[in-house]
């Protein structure tokens, strides 16, 4: 695949090493973690909390590299889901995020509210306005409902494009954003500081045997080193099936999407009235998936422009014209000009006071057919997280705790029911091996 034109942000450096892997050809550990994005770093943190030794291996040059899915300034967190299960899951995850922030001494989450608004599109991968409203009511969660496009435009002057439209909206004041790259660095840093985790970036697994003598795992890296472990946690995002193939394990039914976003220049005075928002609309053409979002200027750390101007992040939650990709071999980091035109047109229509696009980026999303993750044990000593479908980051520490439990950390008790995330369900279509 083509190299990305720009990094989404300058990711923090990897944490200091906790062993001397760079000076030895063989390393012994309890758990090998493949992948240094959200799920991998959260797993490392959770294992460190249980005093379980691990080695985290990331093929990119940084944790959460710009070529993968966890990089950037911001990811939304919210309880506004059409599915109550995910709302309850977010509540548990936020408790764990607060603990991570306390341990790290950093602010990783910022409360800035979230507006769902738009047409009656039916249910989408991100839910719907009506579905989110129903869940908030059913669970007794604080929210505000807007019955018309005029009501939305009156409440948010920057969204004048809503005026006169048959829209409705629901606002969750307690929602916000997570500093994505910083969060991955903090999780891995805490794991390393525990003395139980070594983090290796710029290192690729090129051989993986999960049936070594004594039921152990043996991995070989591209620099010729060998890692022996009791088990392996695969958190490799769009490269999941590549890692499973190395071990001779069945493939999962995963598809990759090219997802585009960018930064737009805006006057600071205007930016103050731009909310964090997700817009649902019926597509205007065959390439238009109808799901658009904006992050306010307070979430953008990687682009600066003096005192009078700032930037907002705008993106889409639908793939380029290429649709579902079977692997990363055909992923194009150059993206689609047509999707960029749709983004620019959406900004002109719905945020008329926002200026020109100054950067464009693309991220791989790993998708499942039913929109639920894969979070399961697929072999005696192999657990997998994948298929985040663009909505997993907000659950980070909870996912890490689940993955650690799957490989026997602590008492092995799972904090949530993982049945819907089974790797053997029909939508994922794999045969379990043991």
CSV table of N, CA and C in Angstrom, one decimal, residues 257-379:
chain,number,residue,atom,x,y,z
A,257,UNK,N,-12.0,-1.1,5.7
A,257,UNK,CA,-12.6,0.0,5.0
A,257,UNK,C,-11.5,1.2,5.0
A,258,UNK,N,-11.5,1.9,3.9
A,258,UNK,CA,-10.7,3.1,3.9
A,258,UNK,C,-11.6,4.3,4.4
A,259,UNK,N,-11.3,4.8,5.5
A,259,UNK,CA,-12.1,5.8,6.2
A,259,UNK,C,-11.4,7.2,6.2
A,260,UNK,N,-12.0,8.2,5.6
A,260,UNK,CA,-11.3,9.5,5.4
A,260,UNK,C,-11.8,10.6,6.4
A,261,UNK,N,-10.9,11.5,6.7
A,261,UNK,CA,-11.2,12.6,7.6
A,261,UNK,C,-10.1,13.7,7.3
A,262,UNK,N,-10.4,14.9,7.8
A,262,UNK,CA,-9.5,16.0,7.6
A,262,UNK,C,-9.6,17.1,8.6
A,263,UNK,N,-8.7,18.1,8.5
A,263,UNK,CA,-8.8,19.3,9.4
A,263,UNK,C,-9.2,20.5,8.5
A,264,UNK,N,-10.1,21.3,9.1
A,264,UNK,CA,-10.6,22.5,8.4
A,264,UNK,C,-10.3,23.7,9.2
A,265,UNK,N,-9.9,24.8,8.5
A,265,UNK,CA,-9.5,26.0,9.1
A,265,UNK,C,-10.8,26.8,9.4
A,266,UNK,N,-10.8,27.4,10.6
A,266,UNK,CA,-12.0,28.2,11.0
A,266,UNK,C,-11.6,29.3,12.0
A,267,UNK,N,-12.3,30.4,11.9
A,267,UNK,CA,-12.0,31.5,12.8
A,267,UNK,C,-12.3,31.1,14.3
A,268,UNK,N,-11.4,31.5,15.2
A,268,UNK,CA,-11.6,31.1,16.6
A,268,UNK,C,-12.9,31.5,17.1
A,269,UNK,N,-13.4,32.7,16.7
A,269,UNK,CA,-14.7,33.2,17.2
A,269,UNK,C,-15.8,32.3,16.7
A,270,UNK,N,-15.7,31.7,15.5
A,270,UNK,CA,-16.8,30.8,15.0
A,270,UNK,C,-16.6,29.4,15.7
A,271,UNK,N,-15.4,29.0,15.9
A,271,UNK,CA,-15.2,27.6,16.4
A,271,UNK,C,-15.9,27.4,17.8
A,272,UNK,N,-16.0,28.5,18.5
A,272,UNK,CA,-16.6,28.4,19.9
A,272,UNK,C,-18.0,27.8,19.8
A,273,UNK,N,-18.7,28.0,18.7
A,273,UNK,CA,-20.1,27.5,18.7
A,273,UNK,C,-20.3,26.2,17.9
A,274,UNK,N,-19.1,25.6,17.5
A,274,UNK,CA,-19.2,24.3,16.8
A,274,UNK,C,-19.2,23.1,17.8
A,275,UNK,N,-20.2,22.4,17.9
A,275,UNK,CA,-20.3,21.3,18.9
A,275,UNK,C,-19.6,20.0,18.3
A,276,UNK,N,-19.4,19.0,19.2
A,276,UNK,CA,-19.0,17.7,18.7
A,276,UNK,C,-20.3,17.1,18.3
A,277,UNK,N,-20.4,16.6,17.0
A,277,UNK,CA,-21.7,16.2,16.5
A,277,UNK,C,-21.5,15.1,15.5
A,278,UNK,N,-22.6,14.3,15.4
A,278,UNK,CA,-22.6,13.2,14.4
A,278,UNK,C,-23.9,13.4,13.6
A,279,UNK,N,-23.8,13.5,12.3
A,279,UNK,CA,-24.9,13.8,11.4
A,279,UNK,C,-25.3,12.5,10.6
A,280,UNK,N,-26.6,12.2,10.7
A,280,UNK,CA,-27.2,11.1,9.9
A,280,UNK,C,-28.0,11.7,8.8
A,281,UNK,N,-27.7,11.3,7.6
A,281,UNK,CA,-28.5,11.8,6.4
A,281,UNK,C,-28.5,10.7,5.4
A,282,UNK,N,-29.6,10.7,4.5
A,282,UNK,CA,-29.6,9.8,3.4
A,282,UNK,C,-28.6,10.2,2.4
A,283,UNK,N,-27.9,9.2,1.8
A,283,UNK,CA,-26.9,9.5,0.9
A,283,UNK,C,-27.4,10.4,-0.3
A,284,UNK,N,-26.5,11.3,-0.8
A,284,UNK,CA,-26.8,12.2,-1.9
A,284,UNK,C,-26.4,11.6,-3.3
A,285,UNK,N,-25.6,10.5,-3.2
A,285,UNK,CA,-25.1,9.9,-4.4
A,285,UNK,C,-24.7,8.5,-4.0
A,286,UNK,N,-24.3,7.7,-5.0
A,286,UNK,CA,-23.9,6.3,-4.6
A,286,UNK,C,-22.7,6.2,-3.8
A,287,UNK,N,-21.8,7.2,-3.8
A,287,UNK,CA,-20.6,7.1,-3.0
A,287,UNK,C,-20.8,7.7,-1.6
A,288,UNK,N,-22.0,8.3,-1.3
A,288,UNK,CA,-22.3,9.0,-0.1
A,288,UNK,C,-23.0,8.0,0.9
A,289,UNK,N,-22.2,7.6,2.0
A,289,UNK,CA,-22.8,6.7,3.0
A,289,UNK,C,-23.6,7.4,4.0
A,290,UNK,N,-23.6,8.7,4.0
A,290,UNK,CA,-24.6,9.5,4.8
A,290,UNK,C,-24.2,9.7,6.3
A,291,UNK,N,-23.0,9.3,6.7
A,291,UNK,CA,-22.6,9.5,8.1
A,291,UNK,C,-21.4,10.4,8.2
A,292,UNK,N,-21.6,11.6,8.8
A,292,UNK,CA,-20.6,12.6,8.9
A,292,UNK,C,-20.5,13.0,10.4
A,293,UNK,N,-19.3,13.5,10.7
A,293,UNK,CA,-19.1,13.9,12.1
A,293,UNK,C,-18.1,15.1,12.1
A,294,UNK,N,-18.2,15.9,13.2
A,294,UNK,CA,-17.3,17.0,13.4
A,294,UNK,C,-16.8,17.0,14.9
A,295,UNK,N,-15.5,17.2,15.1
A,295,UNK,CA,-15.0,17.3,16.4
A,295,UNK,C,-14.6,18.8,16.6
A,296,UNK,N,-14.9,19.4,17.7
A,296,UNK,CA,-14.7,20.8,17.9
A,296,UNK,C,-13.2,21.1,18.0
A,297,UNK,N,-12.9,22.4,17.9
A,297,UNK,CA,-11.5,22.8,17.9
A,297,UNK,C,-10.7,22.4,19.1
A,298,UNK,N,-11.4,22.3,20.3
A,298,UNK,CA,-10.7,22.0,21.5
A,298,UNK,C,-10.1,20.6,21.5
A,299,UNK,N,-10.5,19.8,20.5
A,299,UNK,CA,-10.0,18.4,20.4
A,299,UNK,C,-8.8,18.3,19.5
A,300,UNK,N,-8.5,19.3,18.8
A,300,UNK,CA,-7.4,19.2,17.7
A,300,UNK,C,-6.1,19.8,18.3
A,301,UNK,N,-5.2,18.9,18.5
A,301,UNK,CA,-3.9,19.2,19.1
A,301,UNK,C,-2.8,19.3,18.1
A,302,UNK,N,-2.9,18.6,17.0
A,302,UNK,CA,-1.8,18.4,16.1
A,302,UNK,C,-1.6,19.5,15.0
A,303,UNK,N,-2.6,20.4,15.0
A,303,UNK,CA,-2.5,21.5,14.0
A,303,UNK,C,-2.8,22.8,14.7
A,304,UNK,N,-1.9,23.8,14.5
A,304,UNK,CA,-2.0,25.1,15.1
A,304,UNK,C,-2.0,26.2,14.0
A,305,UNK,N,-2.6,27.3,14.3
A,305,UNK,CA,-2.7,28.4,13.3
A,305,UNK,C,-2.8,29.8,13.9
A,306,UNK,N,-2.0,30.1,15.0
A,306,UNK,CA,-2.1,31.4,15.6
A,306,UNK,C,-3.3,31.6,16.5
A,307,UNK,N,-3.6,32.8,16.8
A,307,UNK,CA,-4.7,33.1,17.8
A,307,UNK,C,-6.0,33.3,17.1
A,308,UNK,N,-6.0,33.8,15.9
A,308,UNK,CA,-7.3,34.2,15.2
A,308,UNK,C,-7.9,33.0,14.5
A,309,UNK,N,-7.2,32.0,14.2
A,309,UNK,CA,-7.7,30.8,13.5
A,309,UNK,C,-7.4,29.5,14.3
A,310,UNK,N,-8.3,28.5,14.1
A,310,UNK,CA,-8.0,27.2,14.7
A,310,UNK,C,-8.5,26.2,13.7
A,311,UNK,N,-8.7,24.9,14.1
A,311,UNK,CA,-9.1,23.9,13.2
A,311,UNK,C,-10.1,23.0,13.8
A,312,UNK,N,-11.0,22.4,13.0
A,312,UNK,CA,-11.9,21.4,13.5
A,312,UNK,C,-11.7,20.2,12.6
A,313,UNK,N,-12.0,19.0,13.2
A,313,UNK,CA,-11.8,17.7,12.5
A,313,UNK,C,-13.2,17.3,11.9
A,314,UNK,N,-13.2,17.0,10.7
A,314,UNK,CA,-14.4,16.5,10.0
A,314,UNK,C,-14.1,15.2,9.3
A,315,UNK,N,-15.0,14.3,9.4
A,315,UNK,CA,-14.8,13.0,8.8
A,315,UNK,C,-16.1,12.3,8.4
A,316,UNK,N,-15.9,11.2,7.7
A,316,UNK,CA,-17.1,10.3,7.4
A,316,UNK,C,-17.0,9.0,8.0
A,317,UNK,N,-18.1,8.3,8.1
A,317,UNK,CA,-18.1,6.9,8.7
A,317,UNK,C,-18.6,6.0,7.6
A,318,UNK,N,-18.1,6.1,6.4
A,318,UNK,CA,-18.4,5.2,5.4
A,318,UNK,C,-17.1,5.0,4.5
A,319,UNK,N,-17.0,3.9,3.8
A,319,UNK,CA,-15.7,3.7,3.0
A,319,UNK,C,-15.7,4.4,1.7
A,320,UNK,N,-14.5,4.4,1.1
A,320,UNK,CA,-14.4,4.9,-0.3
A,320,UNK,C,-15.1,4.0,-1.2
A,321,UNK,N,-15.1,4.3,-2.5
A,321,UNK,CA,-15.8,3.6,-3.5
A,321,UNK,C,-15.4,2.1,-3.6
A,322,UNK,N,-14.2,1.8,-3.1
A,322,UNK,CA,-13.7,0.4,-3.1
A,322,UNK,C,-14.4,-0.5,-2.2
A,323,UNK,N,-15.1,0.1,-1.2
A,323,UNK,CA,-15.9,-0.8,-0.3
A,323,UNK,C,-15.1,-1.7,0.6
A,324,UNK,N,-15.6,-2.9,0.7
A,324,UNK,CA,-15.0,-3.9,1.6
A,324,UNK,C,-13.7,-4.4,0.9
A,325,UNK,N,-12.6,-4.4,1.7
A,325,UNK,CA,-11.3,-4.9,1.3
A,325,UNK,C,-11.0,-6.2,2.1
A,326,UNK,N,-10.5,-7.2,1.5
A,326,UNK,CA,-10.2,-8.5,2.2
A,326,UNK,C,-8.9,-8.4,3.0
A,327,UNK,N,-8.0,-7.5,2.6
A,327,UNK,CA,-6.8,-7.3,3.4
A,327,UNK,C,-6.2,-6.0,3.1
A,328,UNK,N,-5.0,-5.7,3.6
A,328,UNK,CA,-4.4,-4.4,3.5
A,328,UNK,C,-3.6,-4.3,2.2
A,329,UNK,N,-3.5,-5.3,1.4
A,329,UNK,CA,-2.7,-5.3,0.2
A,329,UNK,C,-3.2,-4.3,-0.8
A,330,UNK,N,-4.5,-4.0,-0.8
A,330,UNK,CA,-5.1,-3.1,-1.8
A,330,UNK,C,-5.5,-1.8,-1.1
A,331,UNK,N,-5.2,-1.6,0.1
A,331,UNK,CA,-5.5,-0.4,0.8
A,331,UNK,C,-4.7,0.8,0.3
A,332,UNK,N,-5.4,1.9,-0.1
A,332,UNK,CA,-4.7,3.0,-0.7
A,332,UNK,C,-4.8,4.2,0.3
A,333,UNK,N,-3.6,4.6,0.8
A,333,UNK,CA,-3.5,5.7,1.8
A,333,UNK,C,-3.7,7.0,1.1
A,334,UNK,N,-3.8,7.1,-0.2
A,334,UNK,CA,-4.1,8.3,-0.9
A,334,UNK,C,-5.6,8.7,-0.8
A,335,UNK,N,-6.4,7.6,-0.6
A,335,UNK,CA,-7.8,7.9,-0.4
A,335,UNK,C,-8.6,8.2,-1.7
A,336,UNK,N,-9.8,8.7,-1.5
A,336,UNK,CA,-10.7,9.0,-2.6
A,336,UNK,C,-11.0,10.5,-2.8
A,337,UNK,N,-10.8,11.0,-3.9
A,337,UNK,CA,-11.1,12.4,-4.2
A,337,UNK,C,-12.6,12.7,-4.1
A,338,UNK,N,-13.4,11.7,-4.5
A,338,UNK,CA,-14.8,11.8,-4.5
A,338,UNK,C,-15.3,12.0,-3.0
A,339,UNK,N,-14.7,11.2,-2.1
A,339,UNK,CA,-15.1,11.3,-0.7
A,339,UNK,C,-14.7,12.6,-0.1
A,340,UNK,N,-13.5,13.1,-0.5
A,340,UNK,CA,-13.1,14.4,0.0
A,340,UNK,C,-14.0,15.5,-0.5
A,341,UNK,N,-14.5,15.4,-1.8
A,341,UNK,CA,-15.5,16.3,-2.3
A,341,UNK,C,-16.8,16.3,-1.5
A,342,UNK,N,-17.2,15.1,-1.1
A,342,UNK,CA,-18.4,15.0,-0.3
A,342,UNK,C,-18.2,15.6,1.1
A,343,UNK,N,-17.0,15.4,1.7
A,343,UNK,CA,-16.7,16.1,3.0
A,343,UNK,C,-16.7,17.6,2.8
A,344,UNK,N,-16.1,18.1,1.8
A,344,UNK,CA,-16.0,19.6,1.6
A,344,UNK,C,-17.4,20.1,1.4
A,345,UNK,N,-18.2,19.4,0.6
A,345,UNK,CA,-19.6,19.8,0.3
A,345,UNK,C,-20.4,19.8,1.6
A,346,UNK,N,-20.2,18.8,2.4
A,346,UNK,CA,-21.0,18.7,3.7
A,346,UNK,C,-20.6,19.9,4.6
A,347,UNK,N,-19.3,20.3,4.7
A,347,UNK,CA,-18.9,21.4,5.5
A,347,UNK,C,-19.5,22.7,4.9
A,348,UNK,N,-19.5,22.9,3.6
A,348,UNK,CA,-20.1,24.1,3.1
A,348,UNK,C,-21.6,24.2,3.4
A,349,UNK,N,-22.3,23.1,3.4
A,349,UNK,CA,-23.7,23.0,3.6
A,349,UNK,C,-24.1,23.1,5.0
A,350,UNK,N,-23.4,22.5,5.9
A,350,UNK,CA,-23.8,22.3,7.3
A,350,UNK,C,-23.0,23.2,8.2
A,351,UNK,N,-21.8,23.6,7.9
A,351,UNK,CA,-20.9,24.4,8.7
A,351,UNK,C,-20.5,25.6,7.8
A,352,UNK,N,-21.4,26.4,7.3
A,352,UNK,CA,-21.0,27.4,6.3
A,352,UNK,C,-20.0,28.4,6.7
A,353,UNK,N,-19.7,28.6,8.0
A,353,UNK,CA,-18.7,29.6,8.4
A,353,UNK,C,-17.3,29.0,8.6
A,354,UNK,N,-17.2,27.7,8.3
A,354,UNK,CA,-15.9,27.0,8.4
A,354,UNK,C,-15.2,27.1,7.0
A,355,UNK,N,-13.9,27.3,7.1
A,355,UNK,CA,-13.1,27.6,5.9
A,355,UNK,C,-12.6,26.3,5.2
A,356,UNK,N,-11.5,26.4,4.5
A,356,UNK,CA,-11.0,25.4,3.6
A,356,UNK,C,-10.4,24.2,4.4
A,357,UNK,N,-10.3,23.1,3.7
A,357,UNK,CA,-9.6,21.9,4.3
A,357,UNK,C,-8.1,22.1,4.1
A,358,UNK,N,-7.4,21.9,5.2
A,358,UNK,CA,-6.0,22.1,5.2
A,358,UNK,C,-5.2,20.8,5.2
A,359,UNK,N,-5.8,19.7,5.6
A,359,UNK,CA,-5.2,18.4,5.6
A,359,UNK,C,-6.2,17.3,5.3
A,360,UNK,N,-5.8,16.2,4.8
A,360,UNK,CA,-6.6,15.0,4.6
A,360,UNK,C,-5.9,13.8,5.0
A,361,UNK,N,-6.6,12.9,5.7
A,361,UNK,CA,-6.0,11.7,6.2
A,361,UNK,C,-6.9,10.5,5.9
A,362,UNK,N,-6.4,9.3,6.1
A,362,UNK,CA,-7.2,8.1,5.9
A,362,UNK,C,-6.7,7.1,7.0
A,363,UNK,N,-7.7,6.3,7.5
A,363,UNK,CA,-7.4,5.3,8.5
A,363,UNK,C,-8.1,4.0,8.1
A,364,UNK,N,-7.5,2.9,8.4
A,364,UNK,CA,-8.1,1.6,8.1
A,364,UNK,C,-9.1,1.2,9.3
A,365,UNK,N,-10.3,0.9,9.0
A,365,UNK,CA,-11.2,0.4,9.9
A,365,UNK,C,-11.4,-1.1,9.7
A,366,UNK,N,-11.3,-1.9,10.7
A,366,UNK,CA,-11.5,-3.4,10.6
A,366,UNK,C,-13.0,-3.7,10.9
A,367,UNK,N,-13.7,-4.2,10.0
A,367,UNK,CA,-15.2,-4.3,10.1
A,367,UNK,C,-15.6,-5.8,10.2
A,368,UNK,N,-16.7,-6.0,10.9
A,368,UNK,CA,-17.4,-7.3,10.9
A,368,UNK,C,-18.7,-7.1,10.2
A,369,UNK,N,-19.3,-8.2,9.8
A,369,UNK,CA,-20.6,-8.2,9.1
A,369,UNK,C,-21.7,-7.6,10.0
A,370,UNK,N,-21.7,-7.9,11.3
A,370,UNK,CA,-22.7,-7.5,12.1
A,370,UNK,C,-22.4,-6.3,13.0
A,371,UNK,N,-21.2,-5.7,12.8
A,371,UNK,CA,-20.8,-4.5,13.5
A,371,UNK,C,-20.4,-4.7,15.0
A,372,UNK,N,-20.3,-6.0,15.4
A,372,UNK,CA,-19.8,-6.3,16.8
A,372,UNK,C,-18.4,-6.7,16.7
A,373,UNK,N,-17.6,-6.5,17.7
A,373,UNK,CA,-16.2,-6.9,17.7
A,373,UNK,C,-16.0,-8.4,17.7
A,374,UNK,N,-14.8,-8.8,17.5
A,374,UNK,CA,-14.3,-10.1,17.9
A,374,UNK,C,-13.5,-10.0,19.1
A,375,UNK,N,-13.9,-10.7,20.2
A,375,UNK,CA,-13.2,-10.6,21.5
A,375,UNK,C,-13.4,-12.0,22.1
A,376,UNK,N,-12.4,-12.9,21.8
A,376,UNK,CA,-12.6,-14.3,22.2
A,376,UNK,C,-11.3,-15.0,22.2
A,377,UNK,N,-11.3,-16.2,22.8
A,377,UNK,CA,-10.2,-17.1,22.8
A,377,UNK,C,-10.5,-18.1,21.6
A,378,UNK,N,-9.5,-18.3,20.7
A,378,UNK,CA,-9.8,-19.1,19.5
A,378,UNK,C,-8.9,-20.3,19.5
A,379,UNK,N,-8.1,-20.5,20.5
A,379,UNK,CA,-7.2,-21.6,20.6
A,379,UNK,C,-6.8,-21.7,22.1
